[in-house]
PDB file of C-alpha atoms in Angstrom:
ATOM      1  CA  UNK A 555     -23.826  38.656  12.179  1.00  0.00           C
ATOM      2  CA  UNK A 556     -21.720  40.854  14.480  1.00  0.00           C
ATOM      3  CA  UNK A 557     -18.139  41.919  13.791  1.00  0.00           C
ATOM      4  CA  UNK A 558     -16.633  39.236  16.024  1.00  0.00           C
ATOM      5  CA  UNK A 559     -18.541  36.447  14.288  1.00  0.00           C
ATOM      6  CA  UNK A 560     -17.750  37.899  10.861  1.00  0.00           C
ATOM      7  CA  UNK A 561     -14.049  37.905  11.763  1.00  0.00           C
ATOM      8  CA  UNK A 562     -14.338  34.353  13.080  1.00  0.00           C
ATOM      9  CA  UNK A 563     -15.911  33.137   9.832  1.00  0.00           C
ATOM     10  CA  UNK A 564     -13.308  34.963   7.743  1.00  0.00           C
ATOM     11  CA  UNK A 565     -10.475  33.334   9.702  1.00  0.00           C
ATOM     12  CA  UNK A 566     -12.079  29.917   9.235  1.00  0.00           C
ATOM     13  CA  UNK A 567     -12.297  30.501   5.490  1.00  0.00           C
ATOM     14  CA  UNK A 568      -8.607  31.458   5.347  1.00  0.00           C
ATOM     15  CA  UNK A 569      -7.644  28.333   7.300  1.00  0.00           C
ATOM     16  CA  UNK A 570      -9.684  26.109   4.997  1.00  0.00           C
ATOM     17  CA  UNK A 571      -8.280  27.736   1.857  1.00  0.00           C
ATOM     18  CA  UNK A 572      -4.739  27.322   3.183  1.00  0.00           C
ATOM     19  CA  UNK A 573      -5.380  23.643   3.881  1.00  0.00           C
ATOM     20  CA  UNK A 574      -6.637  23.131   0.316  1.00  0.00           C
ATOM     21  CA  UNK A 575      -3.102  22.598  -0.992  1.00  0.00           C
ATOM     22  CA  UNK A 576      -1.463  21.177   2.141  1.00  0.00           C
ATOM     23  CA  UNK A 577      -3.979  18.379   2.734  1.00  0.00           C
ATOM     24  CA  UNK A 578      -3.438  17.004  -0.769  1.00  0.00           C
ATOM     25  CA  UNK A 579       0.036  15.919   0.382  1.00  0.00           C
ATOM     26  CA  UNK A 580      -1.606  13.269   2.578  1.00  0.00           C
ATOM     27  CA  UNK A 581      -1.361  12.505   6.260  1.00  0.00           C
ATOM     28  CA  UNK A 582      -4.529  14.226   7.414  1.00  0.00           C
ATOM     29  CA  UNK A 583      -4.696  16.961  10.038  1.00  0.00           C
ATOM     30  CA  UNK A 584      -1.294  17.054  11.758  1.00  0.00           C
ATOM     31  CA  UNK A 585       0.307  19.495  14.187  1.00  0.00           C
ATOM     32  CA  UNK A 586       2.566  20.664  11.371  1.00  0.00           C
ATOM     33  CA  UNK A 587      -0.397  21.345   9.087  1.00  0.00           C
ATOM     34  CA  UNK A 588      -2.213  23.236  11.843  1.00  0.00           C
ATOM     35  CA  UNK A 589       0.865  25.377  12.467  1.00  0.00           C
ATOM     36  CA  UNK A 590       1.254  26.106   8.756  1.00  0.00           C
ATOM     37  CA  UNK A 591      -2.362  27.107   8.133  1.00  0.00           C
ATOM     38  CA  UNK A 592      -2.484  29.197  11.308  1.00  0.00           C
ATOM     39  CA  UNK A 593       0.642  31.049  10.223  1.00  0.00           C
ATOM     40  CA  UNK A 594      -1.028  31.843   6.892  1.00  0.00           C
ATOM     41  CA  UNK A 595      -4.168  33.007   8.710  1.00  0.00           C
ATOM     42  CA  UNK A 596      -2.201  35.089  11.199  1.00  0.00           C
ATOM     43  CA  UNK A 597      -3.474  33.328  14.318  1.00  0.00           C
ATOM     44  CA  UNK A 598      -1.791  31.321  17.080  1.00  0.00           C
ATOM     45  CA  UNK A 599      -2.065  27.534  16.653  1.00  0.00           C
ATOM     46  CA  UNK A 600      -3.715  27.310  20.089  1.00  0.00           C
ATOM     47  CA  UNK A 601      -6.679  29.219  18.635  1.00  0.00           C
ATOM     48  CA  UNK A 602      -7.231  26.566  15.973  1.00  0.00           C
ATOM     49  CA  UNK A 603      -9.213  24.262  18.255  1.00  0.00           C
ATOM     50  CA  UNK A 604     -11.550  27.041  19.306  1.00  0.00           C
ATOM     51  CA  UNK A 605     -12.579  27.247  15.656  1.00  0.00           C
ATOM     52  CA  UNK A 606     -12.384  23.549  14.809  1.00  0.00           C
ATOM     53  CA  UNK A 607     -12.684  21.398  17.964  1.00  0.00           C
ATOM     54  CA  UNK A 608     -12.023  18.129  16.097  1.00  0.00           C
ATOM     55  CA  UNK A 609     -10.161  16.995  13.005  1.00  0.00           C
ATOM     56  CA  UNK A 610     -13.470  15.970  11.453  1.00  0.00           C
ATOM     57  CA  UNK A 611     -14.991  19.415  11.959  1.00  0.00           C
ATOM     58  CA  UNK A 612     -12.044  20.886  10.059  1.00  0.00           C
ATOM     59  CA  UNK A 613     -12.177  18.247   7.332  1.00  0.00           C
ATOM     60  CA  UNK A 614     -15.938  18.813   7.021  1.00  0.00           C
ATOM     61  CA  UNK A 615     -15.254  22.509   6.403  1.00  0.00           C
ATOM     62  CA  UNK A 616     -12.658  21.602   3.782  1.00  0.00           C
ATOM     63  CA  UNK A 617     -15.159  19.227   2.160  1.00  0.00           C
ATOM     64  CA  UNK A 618     -17.751  22.025   2.084  1.00  0.00           C
ATOM     65  CA  UNK A 619     -15.171  24.223   0.364  1.00  0.00           C
ATOM     66  CA  UNK A 620     -14.435  21.516  -2.211  1.00  0.00           C
ATOM     67  CA  UNK A 621     -18.081  20.891  -3.046  1.00  0.00           C
ATOM     68  CA  UNK A 622     -18.783  24.635  -3.326  1.00  0.00           C
ATOM     69  CA  UNK A 623     -15.808  24.931  -5.650  1.00  0.00           C
ATOM     70  CA  UNK A 624     -16.952  21.950  -7.711  1.00  0.00           C
ATOM     71  CA  UNK A 625     -20.537  23.215  -7.947  1.00  0.00           C
ATOM     72  CA  UNK A 626     -19.386  26.708  -8.952  1.00  0.00           C
ATOM     73  CA  UNK A 627     -17.211  25.297 -11.723  1.00  0.00           C
ATOM     74  CA  UNK A 628     -20.013  23.099 -13.052  1.00  0.00           C
ATOM     75  CA  UNK A 629     -22.459  25.992 -12.775  1.00  0.00           C
ATOM     76  CA  UNK A 630     -20.152  28.100 -14.918  1.00  0.00           C
ATOM     77  CA  UNK A 631     -19.972  25.289 -17.483  1.00  0.00           C
ATOM     78  CA  UNK A 632     -23.763  24.920 -17.478  1.00  0.00           C
ATOM     79  CA  UNK A 633     -24.224  28.653 -17.983  1.00  0.00           C
ATOM     80  CA  UNK A 634     -21.898  28.535 -20.995  1.00  0.00           C
ATOM     81  CA  UNK A 635     -23.543  25.462 -22.517  1.00  0.00           C
ATOM     82  CA  UNK A 636     -26.146  25.746 -25.252  1.00  0.00           C
ATOM     83  CA  UNK A 637     -27.441  22.561 -26.894  1.00  0.00           C
ATOM     84  CA  UNK A 638     -27.311  23.150 -30.623  1.00  0.00           C
ATOM     85  CA  UNK A 639     -28.177  19.816 -32.219  1.00  0.00           C
ATOM     86  CA  UNK A 640     -31.388  17.740 -32.028  1.00  0.00           C
ATOM     87  CA  UNK A 641     -29.512  14.428 -32.384  1.00  0.00           C
ATOM     88  CA  UNK A 642     -27.371  12.658 -29.789  1.00  0.00           C
ATOM     89  CA  UNK A 643     -24.722  15.360 -30.122  1.00  0.00           C
ATOM     90  CA  UNK A 644     -26.087  17.495 -27.258  1.00  0.00           C
ATOM     91  CA  UNK A 645     -25.123  14.744 -24.818  1.00  0.00           C
ATOM     92  CA  UNK A 646     -21.576  14.783 -26.138  1.00  0.00           C
ATOM     93  CA  UNK A 647     -21.554  18.578 -26.042  1.00  0.00           C
ATOM     94  CA  UNK A 648     -22.826  18.567 -22.461  1.00  0.00           C
ATOM     95  CA  UNK A 649     -20.177  16.026 -21.443  1.00  0.00           C
ATOM     96  CA  UNK A 650     -17.396  18.163 -22.902  1.00  0.00           C
ATOM     97  CA  UNK A 651     -18.814  21.309 -21.294  1.00  0.00           C
ATOM     98  CA  UNK A 652     -18.866  19.507 -17.950  1.00  0.00           C
ATOM     99  CA  UNK A 653     -15.283  18.258 -18.280  1.00  0.00           C
ATOM    100  CA  UNK A 654     -13.989  21.602 -19.523  1.00  0.00           C
ATOM    101  CA  UNK A 655     -15.437  23.285 -16.446  1.00  0.00           C
ATOM    102  CA  UNK A 656     -12.824  21.223 -14.543  1.00  0.00           C
ATOM    103  CA  UNK A 657     -15.162  20.182 -11.697  1.00  0.00           C
ATOM    104  CA  UNK A 658     -12.507  17.980 -10.100  1.00  0.00           C
ATOM    105  CA  UNK A 659      -8.774  18.399  -9.835  1.00  0.00           C
ATOM    106  CA  UNK A 660      -5.957  16.235  -8.552  1.00  0.00           C
ATOM    107  CA  UNK A 661      -5.620  18.112  -5.247  1.00  0.00           C
ATOM    108  CA  UNK A 662      -9.285  18.006  -4.288  1.00  0.00           C
ATOM    109  CA  UNK A 663      -9.598  14.356  -5.219  1.00  0.00           C
ATOM    110  CA  UNK A 664      -6.509  13.481  -3.152  1.00  0.00           C
ATOM    111  CA  UNK A 665      -7.917  15.272  -0.100  1.00  0.00           C
ATOM    112  CA  UNK A 666     -11.170  13.320  -0.184  1.00  0.00           C
ATOM    113  CA  UNK A 667      -9.460  10.024  -1.032  1.00  0.00           C
ATOM    114  CA  UNK A 668      -6.950  10.473   1.797  1.00  0.00           C
ATOM    115  CA  UNK A 669      -9.739  11.101   4.301  1.00  0.00           C
ATOM    116  CA  UNK A 670     -11.441   7.877   3.264  1.00  0.00           C
ATOM    117  CA  UNK A 671      -8.122   6.025   3.414  1.00  0.00           C
ATOM    118  CA  UNK A 672      -7.304   7.363   6.886  1.00  0.00           C
ATOM    119  CA  UNK A 673     -10.740   6.306   8.151  1.00  0.00           C
ATOM    120  CA  UNK A 674     -10.325   2.812   6.712  1.00  0.00           C
ATOM    121  CA  UNK A 675      -6.763   2.448   7.969  1.00  0.00           C
ATOM    122  CA  UNK A 676      -7.496   3.626  11.511  1.00  0.00           C
ATOM    123  CA  UNK A 677     -10.967   2.080  11.692  1.00  0.00           C
ATOM    124  CA  UNK A 678     -12.386   5.284  13.153  1.00  0.00           C
ATOM    125  CA  UNK A 679     -14.231   8.393  11.995  1.00  0.00           C
ATOM    126  CA  UNK A 680     -15.628   6.376   9.113  1.00  0.00           C
ATOM    127  CA  UNK A 681     -19.105   7.756   9.695  1.00  0.00           C
ATOM    128  CA  UNK A 682     -17.917  11.329   9.299  1.00  0.00           C
ATOM    129  CA  UNK A 683     -15.997  10.481   6.130  1.00  0.00           C
ATOM    130  CA  UNK A 684     -19.003   8.668   4.646  1.00  0.00           C
ATOM    131  CA  UNK A 685     -21.323  11.543   5.566  1.00  0.00           C
ATOM    132  CA  UNK A 686     -18.979  13.979   3.838  1.00  0.00           C
ATOM    133  CA  UNK A 687     -19.104  11.895   0.655  1.00  0.00           C
ATOM    134  CA  UNK A 688     -22.905  11.785   0.747  1.00  0.00           C
ATOM    135  CA  UNK A 689     -23.022  15.542   1.251  1.00  0.00           C
ATOM    136  CA  UNK A 690     -20.642  16.055  -1.667  1.00  0.00           C
ATOM    137  CA  UNK A 691     -23.078  14.260  -3.975  1.00  0.00           C
ATOM    138  CA  UNK A 692     -26.226  15.829  -2.490  1.00  0.00           C
ATOM    139  CA  UNK A 693     -24.898  19.354  -2.973  1.00  0.00           C
ATOM    140  CA  UNK A 694     -24.252  18.636  -6.662  1.00  0.00           C
ATOM    141  CA  UNK A 695     -27.773  17.380  -7.439  1.00  0.00           C
ATOM    142  CA  UNK A 696     -29.251  20.845  -8.217  1.00  0.00           C
ATOM    143  CA  UNK A 697     -26.452  21.850 -10.580  1.00  0.00           C
ATOM    144  CA  UNK A 698     -26.562  18.532 -12.455  1.00  0.00           C
ATOM    145  CA  UNK A 699     -30.347  18.865 -12.676  1.00  0.00           C
ATOM    146  CA  UNK A 700     -29.807  22.245 -14.317  1.00  0.00           C
ATOM    147  CA  UNK A 701     -27.344  20.688 -16.757  1.00  0.00           C
ATOM    148  CA  UNK A 702     -29.824  18.073 -17.965  1.00  0.00           C
ATOM    149  CA  UNK A 703     -32.552  20.738 -18.061  1.00  0.00           C
ATOM    150  CA  UNK A 704     -30.385  22.554 -20.618  1.00  0.00           C
ATOM    151  CA  UNK A 705     -30.827  19.416 -22.711  1.00  0.00           C
ATOM    152  CA  UNK A 706     -34.601  19.700 -22.382  1.00  0.00           C
ATOM    153  CA  UNK A 707     -34.573  16.691 -20.075  1.00  0.00           C
ATOM    154  CA  UNK A 708     -34.927  15.636 -16.442  1.00  0.00           C
ATOM    155  CA  UNK A 709     -33.520  12.723 -14.490  1.00  0.00           C
ATOM    156  CA  UNK A 710     -35.574   9.551 -14.926  1.00  0.00           C
ATOM    157  CA  UNK A 711     -33.417   7.898 -12.284  1.00  0.00           C
ATOM    158  CA  UNK A 712     -33.596   9.054  -8.661  1.00  0.00           C
ATOM    159  CA  UNK A 713     -31.494  12.208  -8.820  1.00  0.00           C
ATOM    160  CA  UNK A 714     -29.185  11.249  -5.928  1.00  0.00           C
ATOM    161  CA  UNK A 715     -28.469   7.898  -7.564  1.00  0.00           C
ATOM    162  CA  UNK A 716     -27.864   9.487 -10.963  1.00  0.00           C
ATOM    163  CA  UNK A 717     -25.438  12.056  -9.596  1.00  0.00           C
ATOM    164  CA  UNK A 718     -23.719   9.411  -7.449  1.00  0.00           C
ATOM    165  CA  UNK A 719     -23.116   7.289 -10.557  1.00  0.00           C
ATOM    166  CA  UNK A 720     -21.792  10.284 -12.496  1.00  0.00           C
ATOM    167  CA  UNK A 721     -19.492  11.395  -9.675  1.00  0.00           C
ATOM    168  CA  UNK A 722     -18.161   7.894  -8.973  1.00  0.00           C
ATOM    169  CA  UNK A 723     -17.524   7.024 -12.621  1.00  0.00           C
ATOM    170  CA  UNK A 724     -16.099  10.475 -13.353  1.00  0.00           C
ATOM    171  CA  UNK A 725     -13.690  10.255 -10.418  1.00  0.00           C
ATOM    172  CA  UNK A 726     -12.625   6.710 -11.273  1.00  0.00           C
ATOM    173  CA  UNK A 727     -11.962   7.587 -14.903  1.00  0.00           C
ATOM    174  CA  UNK A 728     -10.240  10.842 -13.958  1.00  0.00           C
ATOM    175  CA  UNK A 729      -7.944   8.923 -11.620  1.00  0.00           C
ATOM    176  CA  UNK A 730      -7.100   6.400 -14.351  1.00  0.00           C
ATOM    177  CA  UNK A 731      -6.450   9.271 -16.762  1.00  0.00           C
ATOM    178  CA  UNK A 732      -3.920  10.719 -14.335  1.00  0.00           C
ATOM    179  CA  UNK A 733      -2.323   7.345 -13.575  1.00  0.00           C
ATOM    180  CA  UNK A 734      -1.780   6.864 -17.303  1.00  0.00           C
ATOM    181  CA  UNK A 735       0.334  10.025 -17.267  1.00  0.00           C
ATOM    182  CA  UNK A 736      -2.159  12.375 -18.897  1.00  0.00           C
ATOM    183  CA  UNK A 737      -2.600  16.020 -17.957  1.00  0.00           C
ATOM    184  CA  UNK A 738      -5.591  16.702 -15.734  1.00  0.00           C
ATOM    185  CA  UNK A 739      -6.559  19.726 -17.835  1.00  0.00           C
ATOM    186  CA  UNK A 740      -7.037  17.535 -20.934  1.00  0.00           C
ATOM    187  CA  UNK A 741      -9.566  15.123 -19.423  1.00  0.00           C
ATOM    188  CA  UNK A 742     -12.201  16.439 -21.841  1.00  0.00           C
ATOM    189  CA  UNK A 743     -10.347  14.422 -24.506  1.00  0.00           C
ATOM    190  CA  UNK A 744     -10.682  11.138 -22.588  1.00  0.00           C
ATOM    191  CA  UNK A 745     -12.765   8.141 -23.724  1.00  0.00           C
ATOM    192  CA  UNK A 746     -14.934   8.604 -20.636  1.00  0.00           C
ATOM    193  CA  UNK A 747     -15.978  12.093 -21.716  1.00  0.00           C
ATOM    194  CA  UNK A 748     -16.390  11.188 -25.379  1.00  0.00           C
ATOM    195  CA  UNK A 749     -18.310   7.933 -24.867  1.00  0.00           C
ATOM    196  CA  UNK A 750     -19.311   6.964 -21.326  1.00  0.00           C
ATOM    197  CA  UNK A 751     -20.571  10.269 -19.936  1.00  0.00           C
ATOM    198  CA  UNK A 752     -22.792  11.106 -22.953  1.00  0.00           C
ATOM    199  CA  UNK A 753     -24.324   7.631 -22.678  1.00  0.00           C
ATOM    200  CA  UNK A 754     -24.996   8.100 -18.969  1.00  0.00           C
ATOM    201  CA  UNK A 755     -26.584  11.505 -19.534  1.00  0.00           C
ATOM    202  CA  UNK A 756     -28.857  10.016 -22.177  1.00  0.00           C
ATOM    203  CA  UNK A 757     -29.826   6.808 -20.370  1.00  0.00           C
ATOM    204  CA  UNK A 758     -30.516   8.314 -16.944  1.00  0.00           C
ATOM    205  CA  UNK A 759     -32.687  11.161 -18.256  1.00  0.00           C
ATOM    206  CA  UNK A 760     -35.886  11.592 -20.217  1.00  0.00           C
ATOM    207  CA  UNK A 761     -37.457  14.397 -22.203  1.00  0.00           C
ATOM    208  CA  UNK A 762     -39.299  16.951 -20.118  1.00  0.00           C
ATOM    209  CA  UNK A 763     -43.009  16.277 -20.025  1.00  0.00           C
ATOM    210  CA  UNK A 764     -42.682  12.536 -20.602  1.00  0.00           C
TER     211      UNK A 764
END
């Protein structure tokens, strides 16, 4: 990669990182948002469309950033996790380790939810929004496979389906936790983490070698 392309990629990363907080306010990619992120990146707003020709190309880059962030957090939790009990407790321990890695946060969830909402409301760009959601799950399959491997198990369900179920139920329960007025950092104490997630991890996996 030459210097010009390296600079281009660095600017794109700065723009995406700047949008991480602004997009969670809702409204999608607006002229105001573009101006704000370009100011933070030190470029003229007219240059934005040379880097991201469409709103969806920018939102795809933001989605890539979110999934990389999520995967890195889970990976850290997996690396810290050591199953220490031969009973059902490892599933509970794994669930807590996953939640304490804070794979999702309010801002990231709002960004993805708002993109879906905008696509539904405007009846356009739905394909791009749906593809981004599928990619989000697909990119998490390897790290979740590593998590269950730490339990001495492998997915007995199709891995994409298993991770889709975990992500969808986790997000739904996390949203309810927030709507009930709880702090997002304490989700590890939720009924979902203490009961539902351990059950899912047990029922959708099997011992290695079976």
